[in-house]
Tab-separated table of C-alpha atoms and ligand atoms in Angstrom:
chain	number	residue	atom	x	y	z
A	11	MET	CA	28.762	5.011	-9.107
A	12	GLY	CA	30.832	6.793	-6.502
A	13	SER	CA	28.609	9.883	-6.340
A	14	LYS	CA	28.504	11.587	-2.958
A	15	ARG	CA	25.085	13.107	-3.507
A	16	LYS	CA	23.255	13.602	-0.239
A	17	ILE	CA	19.947	11.876	0.481
A	18	LEU	CA	17.773	12.371	3.556
A	19	PHE	CA	15.647	9.357	4.447
A	20	PHE	CA	12.511	9.985	6.509
A	21	ASP	CA	10.497	7.542	8.614
A	22	THR	CA	13.241	4.931	8.806
A	23	LYS	CA	13.425	1.789	10.886
A	24	PRO	CA	16.430	-0.486	11.504
A	25	TYR	CA	15.376	-2.804	8.660
A	26	ASP	CA	15.331	0.120	6.177
A	27	ARG	CA	18.857	1.033	7.181
A	28	ASP	CA	20.069	-2.570	6.852
A	29	PHE	CA	18.728	-2.994	3.334
A	30	PHE	CA	19.656	0.492	2.082
A	31	ASP	CA	23.191	0.375	3.519
A	32	LYS	CA	23.709	-2.942	1.787
A	33	ALA	CA	22.339	-1.692	-1.562
A	34	ASN	CA	24.234	1.600	-1.277
A	35	LYS	CA	27.556	-0.258	-1.471
A	36	ASP	CA	26.918	-0.303	-5.233
A	37	TYR	CA	25.930	3.380	-5.429
A	38	GLY	CA	27.981	5.306	-2.860
A	39	PHE	CA	25.441	7.973	-1.875
A	40	GLU	CA	25.777	9.888	1.368
A	41	ILE	CA	22.677	8.818	3.278
A	42	LYS	CA	21.260	10.310	6.443
A	43	TYR	CA	18.446	8.406	8.134
A	44	VAL	CA	15.904	10.039	10.413
A	45	LYS	CA	13.098	8.346	12.328
A	46	SER	CA	10.514	11.136	11.926
A	47	HIS	CA	7.869	11.199	9.264
A	48	LEU	CA	8.251	13.827	6.576
A	49	ASN	CA	5.556	16.392	7.357
A	50	HIS	CA	5.026	20.091	8.148
A	51	ASN	CA	7.164	19.836	11.288
A	52	THR	CA	10.117	18.050	9.730
A	53	ALA	CA	10.341	19.292	6.137
A	54	GLU	CA	12.944	21.880	7.242
A	55	PHE	CA	15.401	19.048	8.005
A	56	SER	CA	15.873	18.779	4.243
A	57	SER	CA	18.117	21.822	4.077
A	58	GLY	CA	21.417	20.793	2.455
A	59	PHE	CA	20.018	17.651	0.809
A	60	GLU	CA	19.341	17.249	-2.897
A	61	VAL	CA	17.034	14.286	-2.457
A	62	VAL	CA	14.519	13.269	0.176
A	63	CYS	CA	13.288	9.709	0.437
A	64	GLY	CA	9.793	9.179	1.844
A	65	PHE	CA	7.446	6.342	2.679
A	66	VAL	CA	3.720	5.560	2.802
A	67	ASN	CA	2.686	7.669	5.779
A	68	ASP	CA	4.738	10.779	5.073
A	69	VAL	CA	2.657	13.858	4.329
A	70	ILE	CA	4.026	15.393	1.150
A	71	ASP	CA	1.452	18.099	0.535
A	72	LYS	CA	1.665	21.579	-0.988
A	73	GLN	CA	3.120	23.141	2.153
A	74	VAL	CA	5.783	20.460	2.584
A	75	ILE	CA	6.683	20.680	-1.100
A	76	SER	CA	7.174	24.442	-0.846
A	77	VAL	CA	9.554	23.939	2.108
A	78	LEU	CA	11.456	21.244	0.189
A	79	LYS	CA	11.689	23.567	-2.802
A	80	ARG	CA	13.044	26.338	-0.579
A	81	SER	CA	15.627	23.881	0.750
A	82	LYS	CA	16.655	23.234	-2.882
A	83	VAL	CA	15.548	19.606	-2.840
A	84	GLN	CA	15.404	18.434	-6.458
A	85	LEU	CA	13.916	14.989	-6.126
A	86	ILE	CA	11.393	13.184	-3.928
A	87	ALA	CA	12.210	9.485	-4.095
A	88	LEU	CA	9.373	7.414	-2.687
A	89	ARG	CA	10.386	3.965	-1.522
A	90	CYS	CA	6.885	2.614	-2.066
A	91	ALA	CA	4.433	2.024	-4.895
A	92	GLY	CA	1.434	4.115	-3.776
A	93	TYR	CA	1.742	7.902	-4.088
A	94	ASN	CA	-1.616	9.089	-2.750
A	95	ASN	CA	0.284	10.959	0.000
A	96	VAL	CA	2.037	13.282	-2.489
A	97	ASP	CA	0.430	16.408	-3.944
A	98	LEU	CA	1.641	15.748	-7.465
A	99	ALA	CA	0.061	18.946	-8.793
A	100	ALA	CA	2.099	20.985	-6.298
A	101	ALA	CA	5.269	19.077	-7.188
A	102	TYR	CA	4.788	19.510	-10.937
A	103	LYS	CA	7.467	21.761	-12.435
A	104	ASN	CA	8.987	22.190	-8.957
A	105	ILE	CA	10.367	18.880	-7.751
A	106	TYR	CA	10.603	15.581	-9.574
A	107	VAL	CA	8.911	12.586	-7.963
A	108	VAL	CA	9.908	8.962	-8.479
A	109	ARG	CA	8.597	5.789	-6.859
A	110	VAL	CA	9.105	2.030	-6.789
A	111	PRO	CA	6.157	0.799	-8.823
A	112	GLY	CA	6.525	-2.940	-8.319
A	113	TYR	CA	9.043	-4.400	-5.919
A	114	SER	CA	7.354	-7.640	-5.073
A	115	PRO	CA	3.704	-7.960	-5.914
A	116	TYR	CA	4.008	-11.514	-4.566
A	117	ALA	CA	4.732	-10.195	-1.070
A	118	VAL	CA	1.490	-8.208	-0.852
A	119	ALA	CA	-0.629	-10.811	-2.636
A	120	GLU	CA	0.668	-13.585	-0.377
A	121	HIS	CA	-0.126	-11.440	2.665
A	122	ALA	CA	-3.672	-10.872	1.401
A	123	ALA	CA	-4.024	-14.644	0.978
A	124	ALA	CA	-2.632	-15.174	4.496
A	125	LEU	CA	-5.284	-12.830	5.919
A	126	MET	CA	-8.046	-14.692	4.091
A	127	LEU	CA	-6.846	-18.125	5.164
A	128	SER	CA	-6.332	-17.068	8.785
A	129	LEU	CA	-9.704	-15.382	9.065
A	130	ASN	CA	-11.496	-18.284	7.448
A	131	ARG	CA	-9.892	-21.039	9.544
A	132	LYS	CA	-9.320	-18.787	12.578
A	133	THR	CA	-5.683	-19.750	13.011
A	134	HIS	CA	-5.109	-16.425	14.811
A	135	LYS	CA	-7.467	-17.652	17.529
A	136	ALA	CA	-6.364	-21.290	17.472
A	137	TYR	CA	-2.771	-20.191	18.132
A	138	TYR	CA	-3.740	-18.606	21.454
A	139	ARG	CA	-6.051	-21.458	22.435
A	140	THR	CA	-3.508	-24.244	22.099
A	141	ARG	CA	-0.756	-22.211	23.765
A	142	ASP	CA	-3.138	-21.846	26.698
A	143	GLY	CA	-3.758	-25.581	26.813
A	144	ASN	CA	-7.204	-25.158	25.278
A	145	PHE	CA	-7.598	-27.793	22.570
A	146	SER	CA	-11.295	-27.179	21.933
A	147	ILE	CA	-12.229	-26.367	18.342
A	148	ASN	CA	-15.651	-24.954	19.152
A	149	GLY	CA	-16.235	-21.743	17.235
A	150	LEU	CA	-13.302	-22.262	14.868
A	151	ILE	CA	-15.333	-23.614	11.967
A	152	GLY	CA	-14.526	-22.211	8.533
A	153	PHE	CA	-15.585	-22.938	4.953
A	154	ASP	CA	-13.963	-24.621	1.948
A	155	MET	CA	-12.549	-21.847	-0.175
A	156	HIS	CA	-12.528	-24.260	-3.113
A	157	GLY	CA	-15.587	-23.548	-5.215
A	158	ARG	CA	-16.355	-20.214	-3.515
A	159	THR	CA	-16.239	-16.882	-5.314
A	160	ALA	CA	-13.591	-14.233	-4.764
A	161	GLY	CA	-13.948	-10.667	-5.985
A	162	VAL	CA	-10.690	-8.896	-6.810
A	163	ILE	CA	-10.875	-5.132	-7.288
A	164	GLY	CA	-7.851	-3.924	-9.257
A	165	THR	CA	-6.101	-6.444	-11.500
A	166	GLY	CA	-2.673	-4.823	-11.694
A	167	LYS	CA	0.519	-6.453	-10.505
A	168	ILE	CA	-0.692	-7.409	-7.013
A	169	GLY	CA	-4.251	-8.288	-8.004
A	170	ARG	CA	-2.937	-10.689	-10.656
A	171	CYS	CA	-0.556	-12.426	-8.230
A	172	LEU	CA	-3.432	-12.895	-5.824
A	173	ILE	CA	-5.627	-14.273	-8.601
A	174	SER	CA	-3.085	-16.981	-9.338
A	175	VAL	CA	-3.118	-17.951	-5.641
A	176	LEU	CA	-6.923	-17.988	-5.597
A	177	ASN	CA	-7.009	-20.036	-8.798
A	178	GLY	CA	-4.682	-22.482	-7.056
A	179	LEU	CA	-7.202	-22.784	-4.239
A	180	GLY	CA	-9.917	-23.602	-6.766
A	181	MET	CA	-11.905	-20.398	-6.244
A	182	ASN	CA	-13.987	-18.749	-8.958
A	183	VAL	CA	-12.645	-15.252	-9.495
A	184	LEU	CA	-14.670	-12.208	-10.499
A	185	ALA	CA	-12.675	-9.060	-11.102
A	186	TYR	CA	-13.312	-5.385	-11.525
A	187	ASP	CA	-10.840	-2.922	-13.013
A	188	THR	CA	-11.383	0.399	-14.738
A	189	ARG	CA	-9.040	-0.949	-17.420
A	190	PRO	CA	-10.108	-4.558	-17.873
A	191	ASP	CA	-7.702	-6.773	-19.808
A	192	GLU	CA	-9.830	-9.377	-21.570
A	193	GLU	CA	-6.825	-11.289	-22.883
A	194	TYR	CA	-5.540	-11.710	-19.329
A	195	ALA	CA	-9.043	-12.731	-18.203
A	196	LYS	CA	-9.106	-15.472	-20.838
A	197	GLU	CA	-5.628	-16.722	-19.920
A	198	SER	CA	-6.328	-16.796	-16.196
A	199	GLY	CA	-9.898	-18.075	-16.406
A	200	ILE	CA	-11.444	-15.123	-14.567
A	201	SER	CA	-14.312	-12.842	-15.559
A	202	TYR	CA	-14.450	-9.067	-15.441
A	203	VAL	CA	-17.807	-7.886	-14.119
A	204	GLU	CA	-19.353	-4.630	-12.969
A	205	LEU	CA	-18.778	-3.712	-9.341
A	206	SER	CA	-22.436	-4.347	-8.488
A	207	GLU	CA	-22.158	-7.961	-9.684
A	208	LEU	CA	-18.863	-8.460	-7.852
A	209	TYR	CA	-20.424	-7.155	-4.636
A	210	ARG	CA	-23.482	-9.376	-5.100
A	211	GLU	CA	-21.626	-12.608	-5.885
A	212	ALA	CA	-18.342	-12.591	-3.975
A	213	ASP	CA	-17.797	-14.484	-0.711
A	214	ILE	CA	-14.445	-12.748	-0.262
A	215	ILE	CA	-13.586	-9.289	-1.639
A	216	SER	CA	-9.987	-8.101	-1.836
A	217	LEU	CA	-8.940	-4.541	-2.709
A	218	HIS	CA	-5.927	-3.962	-4.986
A	219	CYS	CA	-6.653	-0.652	-6.699
A	220	PRO	CA	-4.854	2.600	-5.893
A	221	LEU	CA	-6.364	5.221	-3.613
A	222	SER	CA	-7.693	8.099	-5.721
A	223	SER	CA	-10.608	10.515	-5.658
A	224	GLU	CA	-12.556	7.794	-7.475
A	225	THR	CA	-11.758	4.994	-5.028
A	226	HIS	CA	-11.785	7.009	-1.785
A	227	TYR	CA	-14.324	5.279	0.537
A	228	MET	CA	-15.464	2.946	-2.262
A	229	ILE	CA	-16.362	0.481	0.503
A	230	ASN	CA	-19.093	2.368	2.327
A	231	GLU	CA	-22.628	1.808	3.612
A	232	ALA	CA	-24.081	1.623	0.095
A	233	SER	CA	-21.523	-0.831	-1.290
A	234	ILE	CA	-21.592	-3.019	1.836
A	235	SER	CA	-25.387	-3.231	1.601
A	236	GLN	CA	-25.025	-4.798	-1.873
A	237	MET	CA	-22.673	-7.541	-0.607
A	238	LYS	CA	-23.467	-11.108	0.437
A	239	ASP	CA	-24.352	-11.627	4.077
A	240	GLY	CA	-21.195	-12.665	5.925
A	241	VAL	CA	-18.832	-11.392	3.227
A	242	MET	CA	-15.113	-11.326	4.059
A	243	LEU	CA	-13.353	-8.048	3.201
A	244	ILE	CA	-9.591	-7.868	2.728
A	245	ASN	CA	-7.746	-4.579	2.362
A	246	THR	CA	-4.030	-4.526	1.648
A	247	GLY	CA	-4.403	-1.475	-0.625
A	248	ARG	CA	-4.842	1.794	1.233
A	249	GLY	CA	-6.863	2.541	4.378
A	250	LYS	CA	-9.102	5.165	2.850
A	251	LEU	CA	-10.519	2.707	0.322
A	252	ILE	CA	-12.789	1.711	3.224
A	253	LYS	CA	-15.001	3.998	5.278
A	254	THR	CA	-14.148	2.369	8.603
A	255	GLU	CA	-17.308	3.516	10.338
A	256	ALA	CA	-19.388	1.718	7.692
A	257	LEU	CA	-17.226	-1.386	8.106
A	258	ILE	CA	-17.764	-1.347	11.865
A	259	ASN	CA	-21.538	-1.085	11.389
A	260	GLY	CA	-21.354	-3.962	8.891
A	261	LEU	CA	-19.423	-6.069	11.399
A	262	LYS	CA	-21.833	-5.229	14.209
A	263	SER	CA	-24.854	-6.261	12.148
A	264	GLY	CA	-23.139	-9.432	10.886
A	265	LYS	CA	-23.420	-8.288	7.266
A	266	VAL	CA	-19.626	-8.367	7.153
A	267	GLY	CA	-18.464	-11.762	8.389
A	268	ALA	CA	-14.766	-10.949	8.668
A	269	ALA	CA	-12.273	-8.237	7.811
A	270	GLY	CA	-8.543	-8.527	7.190
A	271	LEU	CA	-6.896	-5.129	7.205
A	272	ASP	CA	-3.240	-4.450	6.492
A	273	VAL	CA	-4.045	-0.768	6.140
A	274	TYR	CA	-6.310	1.581	8.067
A	275	GLU	CA	-7.483	5.051	7.155
A	276	GLU	CA	-5.831	6.732	10.159
A	277	GLU	CA	-2.849	4.397	10.341
A	278	SER	CA	-0.130	7.036	10.226
A	279	ASP	CA	-0.291	7.729	13.975
A	280	TYR	CA	0.018	4.076	14.971
A	281	PHE	CA	1.296	1.717	12.307
A	282	PHE	CA	4.977	0.743	12.433
A	283	GLU	CA	5.211	1.912	16.088
A	284	ASP	CA	5.003	0.098	19.442
A	285	PHE	CA	2.085	1.259	21.592
A	286	SER	CA	2.003	-1.831	23.793
A	287	ASN	CA	2.883	0.193	26.890
A	288	SER	CA	0.546	3.100	26.237
A	289	MET	CA	-3.047	3.421	25.159
A	290	ILE	CA	-4.828	3.829	21.874
A	291	SER	CA	-6.751	7.074	21.767
A	292	ASP	CA	-8.214	6.373	18.338
A	293	ASP	CA	-11.622	4.971	19.342
A	294	ILE	CA	-12.358	3.632	15.877
A	295	LEU	CA	-9.128	1.616	15.757
A	296	ALA	CA	-9.719	0.482	19.335
A	297	ARG	CA	-13.251	-0.676	18.401
A	298	LEU	CA	-11.965	-2.563	15.356
A	299	LEU	CA	-9.485	-4.387	17.560
A	300	THR	CA	-12.315	-5.740	19.737
A	301	PHE	CA	-13.891	-7.864	16.986
A	302	PRO	CA	-12.828	-11.518	17.018
A	303	ASN	CA	-13.392	-11.671	13.257
A	304	VAL	CA	-11.121	-8.729	12.436
A	305	LEU	CA	-7.452	-9.327	11.794
A	306	ILE	CA	-5.320	-6.200	11.614
A	307	THR	CA	-1.703	-6.179	10.527
A	308	SER	CA	0.393	-3.071	10.550
A	309	HIS	CA	0.991	-2.390	6.843
A	310	GLN	CA	3.344	-5.325	6.518
A	311	GLY	CA	2.183	-6.599	3.131
A	312	PHE	CA	5.423	-5.417	1.540
A	313	PHE	CA	7.603	-6.817	4.299
A	314	THR	CA	9.650	-9.627	2.778
A	315	ARG	CA	13.420	-9.773	2.297
A	316	GLU	CA	12.983	-9.899	-1.464
A	317	ALA	CA	10.742	-6.816	-1.469
A	318	LEU	CA	13.002	-4.767	0.827
A	319	SER	CA	16.032	-5.585	-1.229
A	320	SER	CA	14.229	-4.675	-4.460
A	321	ILE	CA	12.873	-1.435	-2.916
A	322	ALA	CA	16.381	-0.379	-1.857
A	323	ASP	CA	17.929	-1.168	-5.211
A	324	THR	CA	15.196	0.485	-7.315
A	325	THR	CA	15.130	3.611	-5.114
A	326	LEU	CA	18.881	4.120	-5.445
A	327	LYS	CA	18.706	3.342	-9.173
A	328	ASN	CA	15.921	5.956	-9.565
A	329	ILE	CA	18.116	8.538	-7.818
A	330	THR	CA	21.148	7.647	-9.934
A	331	GLU	CA	19.033	7.984	-13.064
A	332	TYR	CA	17.949	11.450	-11.944
A	333	PHE	CA	21.520	12.686	-11.509
A	334	ASN	CA	22.595	11.114	-14.789
A	335	GLY	CA	20.015	13.286	-16.592
A	336	GLY	CA	17.554	12.006	-19.201
A	337	TYR	CA	14.471	9.885	-18.869
A	338	LEU	CA	13.219	8.742	-15.456
A	339	VAL	CA	11.613	5.329	-15.801
A	340	ASN	CA	9.735	5.524	-12.492
A	341	GLU	CA	8.794	9.191	-12.519
A	342	ILE	CA	5.227	10.173	-11.662
A	343	CYS	CA	3.410	13.417	-12.257
A	344	TYR	CA	-0.203	14.434	-12.064
A	345	ARG	CA	-0.461	14.340	-15.848
A	346	CYS	CA	0.993	10.861	-16.268
A	347	GLU	CA	-2.446	9.454	-17.045
A	348	GLU	CA	-2.981	12.094	-19.724
A	349	LYS	CA	-1.727	12.106	-23.283
A	350	GLN	CA	0.114	15.411	-22.733
A	351	CYS	CA	2.577	13.871	-20.288
A	352	ARG	CA	6.046	13.851	-21.789
A	353	LYS	CA	6.723	10.492	-20.137
A	354	LYS	CA	4.806	8.937	-23.043
A	355	LEU	CA	7.647	10.245	-25.241
A	356	ASN	CA	10.288	8.741	-22.924
A	357	LYS	CA	11.128	12.206	-21.623
A	358	ARG	CA	10.973	13.647	-18.116
A	359	CYS	CA	7.493	14.828	-17.147
A	360	PHE	CA	8.608	18.478	-17.188
B	417	NAI	P1	-0.895	-1.528	-10.224
B	417	NAI	O1	-0.777	-0.117	-10.721
B	417	NAI	O2	-0.075	-2.594	-10.878
B	417	NAI	O3	-2.440	-1.980	-10.327
B	417	NAI	C1	-3.513	-1.189	-9.922
B	417	NAI	C2	-4.738	-1.615	-10.741
B	417	NAI	O4	-5.865	-0.911	-10.235
B	417	NAI	C3	-4.612	-1.287	-12.230
B	417	NAI	O5	-4.948	-2.425	-13.013
B	417	NAI	C4	-5.624	-0.163	-12.429
B	417	NAI	O6	-6.210	-0.147	-13.717
B	417	NAI	C5	-6.636	-0.504	-11.355
B	417	NAI	N1	-7.509	0.615	-10.990
B	417	NAI	C6	-7.244	1.943	-11.009
B	417	NAI	N2	-8.319	2.632	-10.614
B	417	NAI	C7	-9.283	1.715	-10.329
B	417	NAI	C8	-10.617	1.806	-9.883
B	417	NAI	N3	-11.201	2.979	-9.661
B	417	NAI	N4	-11.304	0.668	-9.691
B	417	NAI	C9	-10.740	-0.546	-9.933
B	417	NAI	N5	-9.476	-0.703	-10.392
B	417	NAI	C10	-8.762	0.428	-10.575
B	417	NAI	O7	-0.633	-1.461	-8.673
B	417	NAI	P2	-0.187	-2.638	-7.696
B	417	NAI	O8	1.293	-2.728	-7.672
B	417	NAI	O9	-0.968	-3.859	-8.001
B	417	NAI	O10	-0.623	-2.029	-6.275
B	417	NAI	C11	-1.984	-1.780	-5.954
B	417	NAI	C12	-2.062	-0.964	-4.669
B	417	NAI	O11	-1.603	-1.753	-3.577
B	417	NAI	C13	-1.138	0.276	-4.652
B	417	NAI	O12	-1.764	1.395	-5.241
B	417	NAI	C14	-0.899	0.493	-3.185
B	417	NAI	O13	-1.844	1.392	-2.688
B	417	NAI	C15	-1.129	-0.887	-2.562
B	417	NAI	N6	0.100	-1.448	-1.983
B	417	NAI	C16	0.071	-1.882	-0.677
B	417	NAI	C17	1.199	-2.434	-0.095
B	417	NAI	C18	1.202	-2.960	1.321
B	417	NAI	O14	2.287	-3.152	1.887
B	417	NAI	N7	0.059	-3.229	1.928
B	417	NAI	C19	2.470	-2.482	-0.831
B	417	NAI	C20	2.369	-2.078	-2.215
B	417	NAI	C21	1.225	-1.557	-2.746
């Protein structure tokens, strides 16, 4: 409380400022907000700040980390769950990294469900038709989700919230996770299966695993070829889980019946910004936008009042914890998954 520690916030929008200013009344940090992403061109701005706060599309690689270190930044506080954009090996023993692991899994899961429901019943198209005085329903036919099979990849916080929604719709759920939890499967009435079976059986596949070297481009030509004809793919995880070129080919051939994308592999140049008065030079994104059965949202899965308020509070709590010394509940390091990580002993990672 009352600390005047200085934090530099990158990639901020008016809504970030609203929620962080409100939360900061309980913490009293000195916050400076900038609009730019944190990357090679902007890392120098960090001079004079002890903490930098970054978001999903900031590039926090080895080079950026060395500039932050030179600027005497002690802590990188991510205000998001995913940390695929941080070179944790480069940060290790140089700068601590904390994140917000679970602010509102409901927000993202509900958005994934919204994408599925819209794509299935084509409400995104119906909206424009009726506003234009066109009350025809030709071409808007969908299917009963009740009784169909959903495949959920990644049964962590978000995957589980989605599963309860899908159970509510009366869908059969098949799941894949590298760490299956059989007790949870029993409780929720789902079955863990191998990826090949999930691909073969699911009418709708939704991705909720983190982006890692293992999951990079997991949806590619080979995996799409194993899926049901007309499968619906939903991605609210990270863009690079899907090889977009393979998705486009799948859509063109009809193998993929619909795609709901809240993330895109090259989103950092476009998402969160207004390009309505300019043009899109990314031909792959432009092509995706031409399909009537593709619904793209601009990484807004997290965007609920509850989530923003929780993100702001947890981020400032993480920073307070850092300056108070001791254990950092939400610290991440590249060894966190390994037994050697000190976090397992309730100590800082280094
Ligand atoms: P979580 O850590 O609670 O769950 C992730 C699950 O994925 C775990 O059960 C883990 O065992 C599993 N997993 C790890 N590697 C896997 C693999 N190779 N194959 C299958 N499963 C694997 O994470 P949470 O909170 O559920 O978030 C999931 C992802 O959603 C995040 O990593 C992030 O990328 C994304 N996300 C997207 C948001 C948006 O606004 N669109 C907002 C928040 C998160």
